[in-house]
């Protein structure tokens, strides 16, 4: 996919999940649930919440959309 397309989709995704939580950990948990249909484990949640705090929710959503678990179907 085009890189600009993925950035834009991550921005849209962040806009969708932002009202789903009062903090980045709650928003990341919501995004994770929507993407993978499961709760993130403690390490996943901690790492992505820290990343979102440093780089913004849209960038954290981009990471989620680029994870192998999302890209590949078993």
PDB file of C-alpha atoms in Angstrom:
ATOM      1  CA  UNK A   1       0.000   0.000   0.000  1.00  0.00           C
ATOM      2  CA  UNK A   2       0.962   3.578  -0.562  1.00  0.00           C
ATOM      3  CA  UNK A   3       2.653   5.056   2.522  1.00  0.00           C
ATOM      4  CA  UNK A   4       0.481   8.203   2.417  1.00  0.00           C
ATOM      5  CA  UNK A   5      -2.627   6.019   2.344  1.00  0.00           C
ATOM      6  CA  UNK A   6      -1.517   4.112   5.467  1.00  0.00           C
ATOM      7  CA  UNK A   7      -0.741   7.356   7.300  1.00  0.00           C
ATOM      8  CA  UNK A   8      -4.186   8.709   6.444  1.00  0.00           C
ATOM      9  CA  UNK A   9      -5.929   5.486   7.490  1.00  0.00           C
ATOM     10  CA  UNK A  10      -4.042   5.537  10.799  1.00  0.00           C
ATOM     11  CA  UNK A  11      -5.192   9.131  11.341  1.00  0.00           C
ATOM     12  CA  UNK A  12      -8.802   8.104  10.671  1.00  0.00           C
ATOM     13  CA  UNK A  13      -8.449   5.151  13.020  1.00  0.00           C
ATOM     14  CA  UNK A  14      -7.041   7.393  15.764  1.00  0.00           C
ATOM     15  CA  UNK A  15      -9.994   9.754  15.316  1.00  0.00           C
ATOM     16  CA  UNK A  16     -12.329   6.789  15.734  1.00  0.00           C
ATOM     17  CA  UNK A  17     -10.714   5.432  18.914  1.00  0.00           C
ATOM     18  CA  UNK A  18      -9.902   8.748  20.612  1.00  0.00           C
ATOM     19  CA  UNK A  19     -13.368   9.121  22.191  1.00  0.00           C
ATOM     20  CA  UNK A  20     -13.277   5.472  23.308  1.00  0.00           C
ATOM     21  CA  UNK A  21     -11.002   6.238  26.257  1.00  0.00           C
ATOM     22  CA  UNK A  22      -9.919   8.994  28.607  1.00  0.00           C
ATOM     23  CA  UNK A  23      -6.231   8.036  28.393  1.00  0.00           C
ATOM     24  CA  UNK A  24      -3.830   6.554  25.864  1.00  0.00           C
ATOM     25  CA  UNK A  25      -3.863   3.107  27.517  1.00  0.00           C
ATOM     26  CA  UNK A  26      -7.665   3.005  27.247  1.00  0.00           C
ATOM     27  CA  UNK A  27      -7.548   4.201  23.630  1.00  0.00           C
ATOM     28  CA  UNK A  28      -4.835   1.712  22.705  1.00  0.00           C
ATOM     29  CA  UNK A  29      -6.825  -1.106  24.328  1.00  0.00           C
ATOM     30  CA  UNK A  30      -9.887  -0.089  22.279  1.00  0.00           C
ATOM     31  CA  UNK A  31      -7.851   0.101  19.059  1.00  0.00           C
ATOM     32  CA  UNK A  32      -6.294  -3.289  19.800  1.00  0.00           C
ATOM     33  CA  UNK A  33      -9.698  -4.854  20.449  1.00  0.00           C
ATOM     34  CA  UNK A  34     -11.093  -3.446  17.193  1.00  0.00           C
ATOM     35  CA  UNK A  35      -8.083  -4.607  15.202  1.00  0.00           C
ATOM     36  CA  UNK A  36      -7.390  -8.042  16.641  1.00  0.00           C
ATOM     37  CA  UNK A  37     -10.657  -8.967  18.419  1.00  0.00           C
ATOM     38  CA  UNK A  38      -8.730  -9.581  21.639  1.00  0.00           C
ATOM     39  CA  UNK A  39      -7.387  -7.616  24.574  1.00  0.00           C
ATOM     40  CA  UNK A  40      -3.726  -6.554  24.426  1.00  0.00           C
ATOM     41  CA  UNK A  41      -1.445  -8.231  26.931  1.00  0.00           C
ATOM     42  CA  UNK A  42       0.326  -6.078  29.521  1.00  0.00           C
ATOM     43  CA  UNK A  43       3.515  -5.729  27.461  1.00  0.00           C
ATOM     44  CA  UNK A  44       1.661  -4.800  24.265  1.00  0.00           C
ATOM     45  CA  UNK A  45      -0.442  -2.225  26.083  1.00  0.00           C
ATOM     46  CA  UNK A  46       2.508  -0.696  27.931  1.00  0.00           C
ATOM     47  CA  UNK A  47       4.742  -0.455  24.879  1.00  0.00           C
ATOM     48  CA  UNK A  48       2.107   1.090  22.627  1.00  0.00           C
ATOM     49  CA  UNK A  49       0.828   3.463  25.309  1.00  0.00           C
ATOM     50  CA  UNK A  50       4.343   4.768  25.859  1.00  0.00           C
ATOM     51  CA  UNK A  51       4.768   5.107  22.103  1.00  0.00           C
ATOM     52  CA  UNK A  52       1.458   7.018  21.849  1.00  0.00           C
ATOM     53  CA  UNK A  53       2.524   9.349  24.655  1.00  0.00           C
ATOM     54  CA  UNK A  54       5.741  10.164  22.793  1.00  0.00           C
ATOM     55  CA  UNK A  55       4.582  10.145  19.174  1.00  0.00           C
ATOM     56  CA  UNK A  56       0.810  10.590  19.214  1.00  0.00           C
ATOM     57  CA  UNK A  57      -2.172   8.308  18.953  1.00  0.00           C
ATOM     58  CA  UNK A  58      -2.212   8.340  15.134  1.00  0.00           C
ATOM     59  CA  UNK A  59       1.350   7.030  15.010  1.00  0.00           C
ATOM     60  CA  UNK A  60       0.510   4.308  17.528  1.00  0.00           C
ATOM     61  CA  UNK A  61      -2.470   3.331  15.369  1.00  0.00           C
ATOM     62  CA  UNK A  62      -0.133   3.141  12.392  1.00  0.00           C
ATOM     63  CA  UNK A  63       2.063   0.724  14.327  1.00  0.00           C
ATOM     64  CA  UNK A  64      -0.995  -1.444  15.053  1.00  0.00           C
ATOM     65  CA  UNK A  65      -2.001  -1.452  11.381  1.00  0.00           C
ATOM     66  CA  UNK A  66       1.514  -2.518  10.397  1.00  0.00           C
ATOM     67  CA  UNK A  67       1.838  -5.432  12.828  1.00  0.00           C
ATOM     68  CA  UNK A  68       2.131  -8.903  11.306  1.00  0.00           C
ATOM     69  CA  UNK A  69      -0.895 -10.061  13.283  1.00  0.00           C
ATOM     70  CA  UNK A  70      -3.030  -7.582  11.315  1.00  0.00           C
ATOM     71  CA  UNK A  71      -1.339  -7.918   7.936  1.00  0.00           C
ATOM     72  CA  UNK A  72      -1.234 -11.729   7.663  1.00  0.00           C
ATOM     73  CA  UNK A  73      -4.095 -14.179   8.048  1.00  0.00           C
ATOM     74  CA  UNK A  74      -3.355 -17.711   9.250  1.00  0.00           C
TER      75      UNK A  74
END
